CSV table of C-alpha atoms in Angstrom, one decimal:
chain,number,residue,atom,x,y,z
A,160,UNK,CA,-22.6,6.7,90.7
A,161,UNK,CA,-20.5,5.0,87.9
A,162,UNK,CA,-17.3,6.4,86.4
A,163,UNK,CA,-19.2,6.8,83.1
A,164,UNK,CA,-21.8,8.9,84.7
A,165,UNK,CA,-19.2,11.1,86.4
A,166,UNK,CA,-16.8,11.6,83.5
A,167,UNK,CA,-16.9,12.6,79.9
A,168,UNK,CA,-16.2,9.9,77.4
A,169,UNK,CA,-12.7,9.3,76.2
A,170,UNK,CA,-13.6,10.6,72.7
A,171,UNK,CA,-15.2,13.8,74.2
A,172,UNK,CA,-12.1,14.3,76.3
A,173,UNK,CA,-9.7,13.9,73.4
A,174,UNK,CA,-11.7,16.3,71.1
A,175,UNK,CA,-12.0,18.8,74.0
A,176,UNK,CA,-8.2,19.2,74.4
A,177,UNK,CA,-7.3,19.0,70.8
A,178,UNK,CA,-9.7,21.8,69.9
A,179,UNK,CA,-8.6,23.8,72.9
A,180,UNK,CA,-4.9,23.7,71.8
A,181,UNK,CA,-5.8,24.4,68.1
A,182,UNK,CA,-7.9,27.4,69.2
A,183,UNK,CA,-5.1,28.9,71.3
A,184,UNK,CA,-2.7,28.6,68.3
A,185,UNK,CA,-5.3,29.8,65.8
A,186,UNK,CA,-6.1,33.0,67.8
A,187,UNK,CA,-2.5,34.0,68.0
A,188,UNK,CA,-1.9,33.1,64.3
A,189,UNK,CA,-4.9,35.3,63.3
A,190,UNK,CA,-3.5,38.2,65.3
A,191,UNK,CA,-0.1,37.7,63.6
A,192,UNK,CA,-1.6,38.0,60.2
A,193,UNK,CA,-2.2,41.7,60.8
A,194,UNK,CA,1.5,42.3,60.6
A,195,UNK,CA,2.1,40.5,57.4
A,196,UNK,CA,2.1,41.6,53.7
A,197,UNK,CA,2.2,39.7,50.4
A,198,UNK,CA,6.0,40.2,50.3
A,199,UNK,CA,6.6,38.8,53.8
A,200,UNK,CA,4.7,35.5,53.8
A,201,UNK,CA,1.0,36.6,54.0
A,202,UNK,CA,-0.2,33.9,51.7
A,203,UNK,CA,1.6,31.1,53.4
A,204,UNK,CA,0.5,32.0,56.9
A,205,UNK,CA,-3.1,32.7,55.6
A,206,UNK,CA,-3.2,29.2,54.1
A,207,UNK,CA,-2.1,27.7,57.5
A,208,UNK,CA,-4.7,29.8,59.3
A,209,UNK,CA,-7.4,28.5,56.9
A,210,UNK,CA,-6.2,25.0,57.3
A,211,UNK,CA,-6.3,25.1,61.1
A,212,UNK,CA,-9.7,26.9,61.0
A,213,UNK,CA,-11.3,24.2,58.8
A,214,UNK,CA,-9.8,21.5,61.1
A,215,UNK,CA,-11.4,23.3,64.1
A,216,UNK,CA,-14.7,23.5,62.3
A,217,UNK,CA,-14.8,19.8,61.5
A,218,UNK,CA,-13.6,18.7,65.0
A,219,UNK,CA,-16.2,21.0,66.6
A,220,UNK,CA,-19.0,19.6,64.5
A,221,UNK,CA,-17.8,16.1,65.5
A,222,UNK,CA,-17.6,17.2,69.2
A,223,UNK,CA,-21.2,18.6,69.1
A,224,UNK,CA,-22.5,15.5,67.4
A,225,UNK,CA,-20.8,13.2,69.9
A,226,UNK,CA,-22.2,15.3,72.8
A,227,UNK,CA,-25.8,14.9,71.4
A,228,UNK,CA,-25.3,11.2,71.1
A,229,UNK,CA,-23.4,10.8,74.4
A,230,UNK,CA,-24.8,13.3,77.0
A,231,UNK,CA,-22.3,14.7,79.3
A,232,UNK,CA,-22.3,14.1,83.1
A,233,UNK,CA,-25.0,15.9,85.1
A,234,UNK,CA,-24.1,19.5,86.2
A,235,UNK,CA,-22.7,19.9,89.7
A,236,UNK,CA,-25.1,21.4,92.3
A,237,UNK,CA,-25.1,25.2,92.1
A,238,UNK,CA,-27.5,28.1,92.0
A,239,UNK,CA,-30.0,28.5,89.1
A,240,UNK,CA,-28.2,31.7,88.0
A,241,UNK,CA,-24.8,30.0,87.8
A,242,UNK,CA,-26.3,27.1,85.9
A,243,UNK,CA,-27.7,29.6,83.3
A,244,UNK,CA,-24.3,31.3,83.1
A,245,UNK,CA,-22.4,28.1,82.7
A,246,UNK,CA,-24.8,26.9,80.0
A,247,UNK,CA,-24.6,30.2,78.2
A,248,UNK,CA,-20.8,30.1,78.1
A,249,UNK,CA,-20.9,26.5,76.8
A,250,UNK,CA,-23.3,27.4,74.0
A,251,UNK,CA,-21.3,30.5,73.3
A,252,UNK,CA,-18.1,28.4,73.0
A,253,UNK,CA,-19.8,26.1,70.5
A,254,UNK,CA,-21.1,29.1,68.5
A,255,UNK,CA,-17.6,30.5,68.5
A,256,UNK,CA,-15.9,27.2,67.5
A,257,UNK,CA,-18.2,26.7,64.6
A,258,UNK,CA,-19.1,30.3,63.7
A,259,UNK,CA,-15.5,31.7,63.5
A,260,UNK,CA,-14.4,29.1,60.9
A,261,UNK,CA,-17.6,29.4,59.0
A,262,UNK,CA,-17.3,33.2,58.8
A,263,UNK,CA,-13.7,32.7,57.7
A,264,UNK,CA,-14.7,30.2,55.0
A,265,UNK,CA,-17.3,32.7,53.8
A,266,UNK,CA,-14.6,35.4,53.6
A,267,UNK,CA,-12.5,33.2,51.5
A,268,UNK,CA,-15.4,32.2,49.3
A,269,UNK,CA,-16.4,35.8,48.6
A,270,UNK,CA,-12.9,37.2,48.3
A,271,UNK,CA,-11.8,38.9,45.1
A,272,UNK,CA,-8.4,37.2,45.5
A,273,UNK,CA,-9.3,33.9,43.8
A,274,UNK,CA,-6.8,31.5,45.4
A,275,UNK,CA,-7.6,27.9,45.9
A,276,UNK,CA,-7.5,26.7,49.5
A,277,UNK,CA,-5.2,23.7,50.1
A,278,UNK,CA,-5.5,22.4,53.6
A,279,UNK,CA,-1.9,22.1,54.9
A,280,UNK,CA,-0.8,22.6,51.3
A,281,UNK,CA,-2.2,19.2,50.3
A,282,UNK,CA,-6.0,18.8,50.5
A,283,UNK,CA,-8.1,20.9,48.2
A,284,UNK,CA,-11.0,22.7,50.0
A,285,UNK,CA,-13.8,24.2,47.9
A,286,UNK,CA,-15.6,27.6,48.4
A,287,UNK,CA,-19.1,27.6,49.8
A,288,UNK,CA,-21.1,26.3,46.8
A,289,UNK,CA,-24.0,28.8,46.8
A,290,UNK,CA,-21.7,31.8,46.9
A,291,UNK,CA,-20.5,31.3,43.3
A,292,UNK,CA,-23.8,32.4,41.8
A,293,UNK,CA,-23.9,35.8,43.6
A,294,UNK,CA,-23.3,39.1,41.9
A,295,UNK,CA,-20.0,40.9,42.4
A,296,UNK,CA,-21.7,43.6,44.5
A,297,UNK,CA,-23.4,41.0,46.7
A,298,UNK,CA,-20.2,39.1,47.2
A,299,UNK,CA,-18.4,42.3,48.2
A,300,UNK,CA,-21.1,43.2,50.8
A,301,UNK,CA,-21.1,39.6,52.1
A,302,UNK,CA,-17.4,39.6,52.3
A,303,UNK,CA,-17.3,42.8,54.4
A,304,UNK,CA,-20.0,41.4,56.8
A,305,UNK,CA,-18.1,38.1,57.1
A,306,UNK,CA,-14.9,39.9,57.9
A,307,UNK,CA,-16.5,41.9,60.6
A,308,UNK,CA,-18.1,38.8,62.2
A,309,UNK,CA,-14.9,36.9,62.0
A,310,UNK,CA,-12.9,39.6,63.7
A,311,UNK,CA,-15.6,40.1,66.4
A,312,UNK,CA,-15.8,36.4,67.1
A,313,UNK,CA,-12.1,36.3,67.7
A,314,UNK,CA,-12.5,38.7,70.7
A,315,UNK,CA,-15.7,36.9,71.8
A,316,UNK,CA,-13.8,33.6,71.8
A,317,UNK,CA,-11.1,35.1,74.1
A,318,UNK,CA,-13.7,36.3,76.5
A,319,UNK,CA,-15.5,33.0,76.6
A,320,UNK,CA,-12.3,31.1,77.1
A,321,UNK,CA,-11.5,33.3,80.1
A,322,UNK,CA,-15.0,32.8,81.6
A,323,UNK,CA,-14.6,29.1,81.0
A,324,UNK,CA,-11.3,29.0,82.9
A,325,UNK,CA,-12.6,31.2,85.7
A,326,UNK,CA,-15.7,29.0,86.1
A,327,UNK,CA,-13.5,25.9,86.4
A,328,UNK,CA,-11.2,27.6,89.0
A,329,UNK,CA,-14.3,28.7,91.0
A,330,UNK,CA,-15.4,25.0,91.3
A,331,UNK,CA,-11.9,23.9,92.4
A,332,UNK,CA,-10.8,26.8,94.6
A,333,UNK,CA,-14.0,28.1,96.1
A,334,UNK,CA,-16.3,25.1,96.2
A,335,UNK,CA,-13.7,22.3,96.5
A,336,UNK,CA,-15.3,20.3,93.7
A,337,UNK,CA,-13.0,18.2,91.4
A,338,UNK,CA,-14.5,19.4,88.2
A,339,UNK,CA,-11.4,18.8,86.2
A,340,UNK,CA,-11.6,15.1,87.0
A,341,UNK,CA,-14.4,14.9,84.5
A,342,UNK,CA,-12.4,16.1,81.5
A,343,UNK,CA,-8.8,15.3,82.2
A,344,UNK,CA,-7.6,12.0,80.9
A,345,UNK,CA,-7.2,9.5,83.8
A,346,UNK,CA,-7.9,12.2,86.4
A,347,UNK,CA,-11.1,10.9,88.0
A,348,UNK,CA,-11.1,11.8,91.6
A,349,UNK,CA,-8.4,14.4,91.2
A,350,UNK,CA,-7.9,16.4,94.4
A,351,UNK,CA,-9.1,20.1,94.2
A,352,UNK,CA,-5.7,21.6,94.9
A,353,UNK,CA,-4.1,19.5,92.2
A,354,UNK,CA,-6.9,20.3,89.8
A,355,UNK,CA,-6.4,24.1,90.3
A,356,UNK,CA,-2.7,23.6,89.5
A,357,UNK,CA,-3.5,21.6,86.4
A,358,UNK,CA,-6.0,24.2,85.1
A,359,UNK,CA,-3.6,27.0,85.9
A,360,UNK,CA,-0.9,25.3,84.0
A,361,UNK,CA,-3.2,24.8,81.0
A,362,UNK,CA,-4.2,28.4,81.0
A,363,UNK,CA,-0.6,29.5,81.1
A,364,UNK,CA,0.3,27.1,78.3
A,365,UNK,CA,-2.7,28.4,76.2
A,366,UNK,CA,-1.6,32.0,76.7
A,367,UNK,CA,2.0,31.0,75.8
A,368,UNK,CA,0.9,29.1,72.7
A,369,UNK,CA,-1.3,32.1,71.6
A,370,UNK,CA,1.6,34.6,72.0
A,371,UNK,CA,4.0,32.3,70.3
A,372,UNK,CA,1.7,31.9,67.3
A,373,UNK,CA,1.2,35.6,67.1
A,374,UNK,CA,4.9,36.3,67.2
A,375,UNK,CA,5.6,33.5,64.8
A,376,UNK,CA,3.1,34.8,62.3
A,377,UNK,CA,4.1,38.4,62.7
A,378,UNK,CA,7.8,37.6,62.9
A,379,UNK,CA,7.7,36.4,59.3
A,380,UNK,CA,7.4,40.0,58.3
A,381,UNK,CA,11.0,40.5,59.2
A,382,UNK,CA,12.1,38.0,56.5
A,383,UNK,CA,12.3,39.4,53.0
A,384,UNK,CA,10.3,37.5,50.4
A,385,UNK,CA,12.3,35.3,48.1
A,386,UNK,CA,13.1,36.9,44.8
A,387,UNK,CA,12.9,35.4,41.4
A,388,UNK,CA,15.9,33.5,40.0
A,389,UNK,CA,17.5,36.6,38.4
A,390,UNK,CA,17.2,38.5,41.7
A,391,UNK,CA,16.8,41.7,39.7
A,392,UNK,CA,16.1,44.9,41.6
A,393,UNK,CA,13.2,46.8,40.0
A,394,UNK,CA,14.2,50.3,41.4
A,395,UNK,CA,17.5,50.7,39.6
A,396,UNK,CA,18.7,50.5,36.0
A,397,UNK,CA,20.4,47.3,35.1
A,398,UNK,CA,23.3,47.2,32.7
A,399,UNK,CA,25.2,44.5,30.8
A,400,UNK,CA,28.9,44.6,30.3
A,401,UNK,CA,29.7,46.3,27.1
A,402,UNK,CA,30.7,44.0,24.2
A,403,UNK,CA,34.2,43.9,23.0
A,404,UNK,CA,34.9,45.7,19.7
A,405,UNK,CA,36.4,43.8,16.8
A,406,UNK,CA,40.0,44.9,16.9
A,407,UNK,CA,40.9,43.4,13.6
A,408,UNK,CA,38.7,45.8,11.6
A,409,UNK,CA,40.2,48.8,13.5
A,410,UNK,CA,43.8,47.7,12.9
A,411,UNK,CA,43.6,46.9,9.1
A,412,UNK,CA,43.4,50.6,8.0
A,413,UNK,CA,46.4,51.5,10.2
A,414,UNK,CA,48.4,48.7,8.7
A,415,UNK,CA,47.4,49.8,5.2
A,416,UNK,CA,48.3,53.4,6.0
A,417,UNK,CA,51.8,52.3,7.3
A,418,UNK,CA,52.5,50.3,4.2
A,419,UNK,CA,51.5,53.1,1.9
A,420,UNK,CA,53.6,55.7,3.8
A,421,UNK,CA,56.6,53.4,3.5
A,422,UNK,CA,56.2,52.9,-0.3
A,423,UNK,CA,55.4,56.6,-1.3
A,424,UNK,CA,58.5,58.3,-2.9
A,425,UNK,CA,57.1,61.4,-4.7
A,426,UNK,CA,55.1,64.4,-3.5
A,427,UNK,CA,51.9,63.4,-5.3
A,428,UNK,CA,51.9,60.0,-3.6
A,429,UNK,CA,52.6,61.6,-0.2
A,430,UNK,CA,49.7,64.1,-0.7
A,431,UNK,CA,47.4,61.3,-1.6
A,432,UNK,CA,48.5,59.3,1.6
A,433,UNK,CA,47.9,62.4,3.8
A,434,UNK,CA,44.4,62.8,2.3
A,435,UNK,CA,43.7,59.1,3.0
A,436,UNK,CA,44.9,59.4,6.6
A,437,UNK,CA,42.7,62.4,7.2
A,438,UNK,CA,39.7,60.6,5.8
A,439,UNK,CA,40.4,57.6,8.1
A,440,UNK,CA,40.7,59.8,11.2
A,441,UNK,CA,37.2,61.3,10.6
A,442,UNK,CA,34.6,59.5,12.8
A,443,UNK,CA,32.1,57.4,10.9
A,444,UNK,CA,28.7,58.9,10.7
A,445,UNK,CA,25.9,56.9,12.3
A,446,UNK,CA,23.9,54.9,9.8
A,447,UNK,CA,21.0,56.7,8.2
A,448,UNK,CA,19.2,53.5,7.8
A,449,UNK,CA,17.3,51.4,10.4
A,450,UNK,CA,18.5,47.9,10.9
A,451,UNK,CA,16.8,44.7,12.2
A,452,UNK,CA,18.3,43.7,15.5
A,453,UNK,CA,18.2,40.2,17.0
A,454,UNK,CA,18.2,39.7,20.8
A,455,UNK,CA,21.2,37.6,21.7
A,456,UNK,CA,21.4,37.8,25.5
A,457,UNK,CA,17.8,37.8,26.8
A,458,UNK,CA,17.3,38.4,30.5
A,459,UNK,CA,13.9,38.0,32.3
A,460,UNK,CA,11.9,41.2,32.3
A,461,UNK,CA,11.6,42.3,35.9
A,462,UNK,CA,8.6,43.9,37.6
A,463,UNK,CA,7.9,45.3,41.1
A,464,UNK,CA,5.0,46.8,42.9
A,465,UNK,CA,4.2,47.9,46.5
A,466,UNK,CA,1.7,46.1,48.6
A,467,UNK,CA,1.0,47.4,52.1
A,468,UNK,CA,4.3,49.4,52.0
A,469,UNK,CA,6.4,46.3,51.0
A,470,UNK,CA,8.0,45.9,47.6
A,471,UNK,CA,7.1,42.7,45.8
A,472,UNK,CA,9.5,41.7,42.9
A,473,UNK,CA,9.1,39.3,40.1
A,474,UNK,CA,9.9,38.6,36.5
A,475,UNK,CA,8.7,37.3,33.1
A,476,UNK,CA,10.9,34.7,31.6
A,477,UNK,CA,8.9,34.2,28.4
A,478,UNK,CA,9.2,37.2,26.0
A,479,UNK,CA,10.4,38.0,22.5
A,480,UNK,CA,11.0,41.2,20.6
A,481,UNK,CA,11.1,42.4,17.0
A,482,UNK,CA,13.4,45.5,16.9
A,483,UNK,CA,14.2,47.8,14.0
A,484,UNK,CA,16.5,50.7,14.9
A,485,UNK,CA,18.9,53.3,13.5
A,486,UNK,CA,20.5,56.1,15.4
A,487,UNK,CA,19.9,58.5,12.6
A,488,UNK,CA,16.8,56.9,11.3
A,489,UNK,CA,14.4,57.0,14.3
A,490,UNK,CA,11.6,57.7,11.9
A,491,UNK,CA,12.1,54.2,10.5
A,492,UNK,CA,12.6,52.6,13.9
A,493,UNK,CA,10.0,50.5,15.8
A,494,UNK,CA,9.8,48.0,18.7
A,495,UNK,CA,7.3,45.1,19.1
A,496,UNK,CA,7.6,43.1,22.4
A,497,UNK,CA,5.4,40.2,23.4
A,498,UNK,CA,5.3,38.8,26.9
A,499,UNK,CA,3.9,35.4,28.1
A,500,UNK,CA,2.0,36.3,31.3
A,501,UNK,CA,2.0,32.7,32.5
A,502,UNK,CA,5.7,33.0,33.0
A,503,UNK,CA,5.4,35.5,35.8
A,504,UNK,CA,7.3,34.4,39.0
A,505,UNK,CA,7.7,36.1,42.3
A,506,UNK,CA,9.3,33.4,44.4
A,507,UNK,CA,6.1,32.9,46.3
A,508,UNK,CA,4.0,30.0,45.2
A,509,UNK,CA,0.7,31.4,46.4
A,510,UNK,CA,1.3,34.7,44.7
A,511,UNK,CA,2.3,32.9,41.5
A,512,UNK,CA,-0.9,30.9,41.6
A,513,UNK,CA,-3.0,34.1,41.9
A,514,UNK,CA,-1.4,36.1,39.1
A,515,UNK,CA,-2.8,34.2,36.2
A,516,UNK,CA,-6.4,34.5,37.7
A,517,UNK,CA,-9.2,36.8,36.6
A,518,UNK,CA,-8.4,39.5,39.2
A,519,UNK,CA,-4.8,39.9,37.9
A,520,UNK,CA,-3.6,38.9,34.4
A,521,UNK,CA,-6.7,36.9,33.4
A,522,UNK,CA,-4.5,34.8,31.0
A,523,UNK,CA,-7.4,32.5,30.0
A,524,UNK,CA,-8.7,35.2,27.7
A,525,UNK,CA,-5.4,37.1,27.1
A,526,UNK,CA,-2.4,35.0,27.6
A,527,UNK,CA,0.2,37.5,26.3
A,528,UNK,CA,0.9,41.2,26.8
A,529,UNK,CA,2.2,43.3,23.9
A,530,UNK,CA,4.0,46.6,23.6
A,531,UNK,CA,4.4,48.3,20.3
A,532,UNK,CA,6.0,51.6,19.4
A,533,UNK,CA,6.7,53.5,16.2
A,534,UNK,CA,7.6,56.7,18.0
A,535,UNK,CA,11.2,56.5,19.3
A,536,UNK,CA,12.8,59.7,20.3
A,537,UNK,CA,16.4,60.7,21.3
A,538,UNK,CA,16.9,62.2,24.8
A,539,UNK,CA,20.5,63.1,24.0
A,540,UNK,CA,23.6,60.9,24.0
A,541,UNK,CA,22.7,57.2,24.2
A,542,UNK,CA,19.4,57.9,25.9
A,543,UNK,CA,16.0,57.3,24.2
A,544,UNK,CA,12.4,56.9,24.9
A,545,UNK,CA,9.8,54.8,23.0
A,546,UNK,CA,6.2,56.0,23.2
A,547,UNK,CA,3.7,53.3,22.4
A,548,UNK,CA,0.8,51.2,23.6
A,549,UNK,CA,0.7,48.3,25.9
A,550,UNK,CA,-2.1,45.7,25.3
A,551,UNK,CA,-3.0,43.8,28.4
A,552,UNK,CA,-6.1,42.0,29.6
A,553,UNK,CA,-8.0,43.1,26.5
A,554,UNK,CA,-7.2,46.8,27.1
A,555,UNK,CA,-4.7,49.1,25.4
A,556,UNK,CA,-3.1,52.0,27.2
A,557,UNK,CA,-0.2,54.4,26.3
A,558,UNK,CA,3.1,53.6,28.0
A,559,UNK,CA,6.5,55.3,27.6
A,560,UNK,CA,9.6,53.2,27.8
A,561,UNK,CA,12.9,54.9,28.6
A,562,UNK,CA,16.2,53.2,27.8
A,563,UNK,CA,19.9,53.6,27.2
A,564,UNK,CA,21.5,52.0,24.1
A,565,UNK,CA,25.2,51.4,23.6
A,566,UNK,CA,26.0,50.4,20.0
A,567,UNK,CA,29.4,49.1,19.0
A,568,UNK,CA,29.4,48.1,15.3
A,569,UNK,CA,26.9,45.3,14.8
A,570,UNK,CA,26.3,44.7,18.5
A,571,UNK,CA,24.4,46.6,21.1
A,572,UNK,CA,23.4,46.5,24.8
A,573,UNK,CA,20.2,48.1,26.1
A,574,UNK,CA,18.6,48.6,29.5
A,575,UNK,CA,15.6,50.6,30.6
A,576,UNK,CA,12.4,50.8,32.5
A,577,UNK,CA,8.8,51.9,32.4
A,578,UNK,CA,6.0,52.6,34.8
A,579,UNK,CA,2.7,50.9,34.2
A,580,UNK,CA,-0.6,51.8,35.9
A,581,UNK,CA,-2.1,48.4,36.8
A,582,UNK,CA,-5.5,50.0,37.7
A,583,UNK,CA,-5.9,51.3,34.1
A,584,UNK,CA,-5.8,47.7,32.9
A,585,UNK,CA,-8.3,46.5,35.6
A,586,UNK,CA,-5.6,44.5,37.4
A,587,UNK,CA,-6.3,43.9,41.1
A,588,UNK,CA,-9.1,46.5,41.3
A,589,UNK,CA,-11.8,46.5,43.8
A,590,UNK,CA,-10.7,45.2,47.2
A,591,UNK,CA,-7.0,45.8,46.5
A,592,UNK,CA,-6.6,49.4,47.7
A,593,UNK,CA,-3.4,48.4,49.6
A,594,UNK,CA,-1.6,47.7,46.2
A,595,UNK,CA,0.0,50.8,44.7
A,596,UNK,CA,-1.2,51.6,41.2
A,597,UNK,CA,2.3,52.0,39.7
A,598,UNK,CA,4.1,48.8,38.6
A,599,UNK,CA,7.8,49.3,37.7
A,600,UNK,CA,9.1,47.3,34.8
A,601,UNK,CA,12.8,46.8,34.1
A,602,UNK,CA,14.7,45.1,31.3
A,603,UNK,CA,18.2,44.6,29.9
A,604,UNK,CA,19.5,42.6,27.0
A,605,UNK,CA,22.1,42.6,24.2
A,606,UNK,CA,21.4,42.4,20.5
A,607,UNK,CA,23.2,42.1,17.1
A,608,UNK,CA,22.4,42.8,13.5
């Protein structure tokens, strides 16, 4: 019998081993995803998982097409039952190699997290076309079913792989048949003992590759997510250094008083000087008029939320504010802040890509958020709160902003925070139960009038 009749073709051999190596890595990578969160590389590893999955899908379809056009060698002599078992395992492996990526693709296409798939961060890959026209409820149901099938096929694939290896070892160790000679490059006529060693080494390498991929994917959870440029913690109040007072204005009255004291010679003049000195020593009453303040040292507005128990931090760099404020004229005071939602950055490119989308900020219809307050109240000392409304995603909800304000003449520094319920604005609702409702917002800036 010819070499061609005894062995698989070179293309079939190449596809077989490439797919086997990718499957081993992919199974481990999928397992590692269970330990990741948004803050610890979930999107990056998910994109790699999707990239390898689509690669396996395309290679498996090519492998199946090649098999149909180029039939494999005839089966080795065996019992009818073993032939049925072997054929069942082979069919199951093809179903797994094609079905697992397809179910994953369906998961991505029906996911509420609308993130484009870029194969290996380069090649755009579309969603399944017919899924786009489905109702939201149908998509959600289909997504749940696809997720279950995808997870189940992962375990089925492991079982089929084990049966495939056991079958090959049976032929080599128990029957003395060089089955591996058909599929190993340049290994036609391979001796049975050496074949057993080769398949054993491959099985060991596959297990090692799977475990390494799992540890690599899950190990990313130990690395904190990169923060935005300002690296601003959202769980503590931030403060600017207080601005220096204008010493000249404070010193001029003292110089005038010293001159007047030196020139006074009669009692009437001395009494007048004492009265002036007492008047200067009295503290100046806070202005009873509200003034317009201009932001002079604008820092990004920080935000933070919890996803799967991990804190994700980010910031908005595009914002402006109109502020009118007086310590003794709170009834005349007001705040109007506008935030460009497209400027949101978390330090994770995949998260930043998702935030403008329909499930999060939906900036296509509402590119800016706006907070307005005409109800500013003193909490004692330099502490205040502003009760107002936040307009976001076409919805307006009450929000209370608490802040401290240090005024020194015509300059001031402010820092504060607020808690925003993202669910009340329809942000990340539906399949995002692992994202906490509360989003903490922090700010600090200086201003002048």
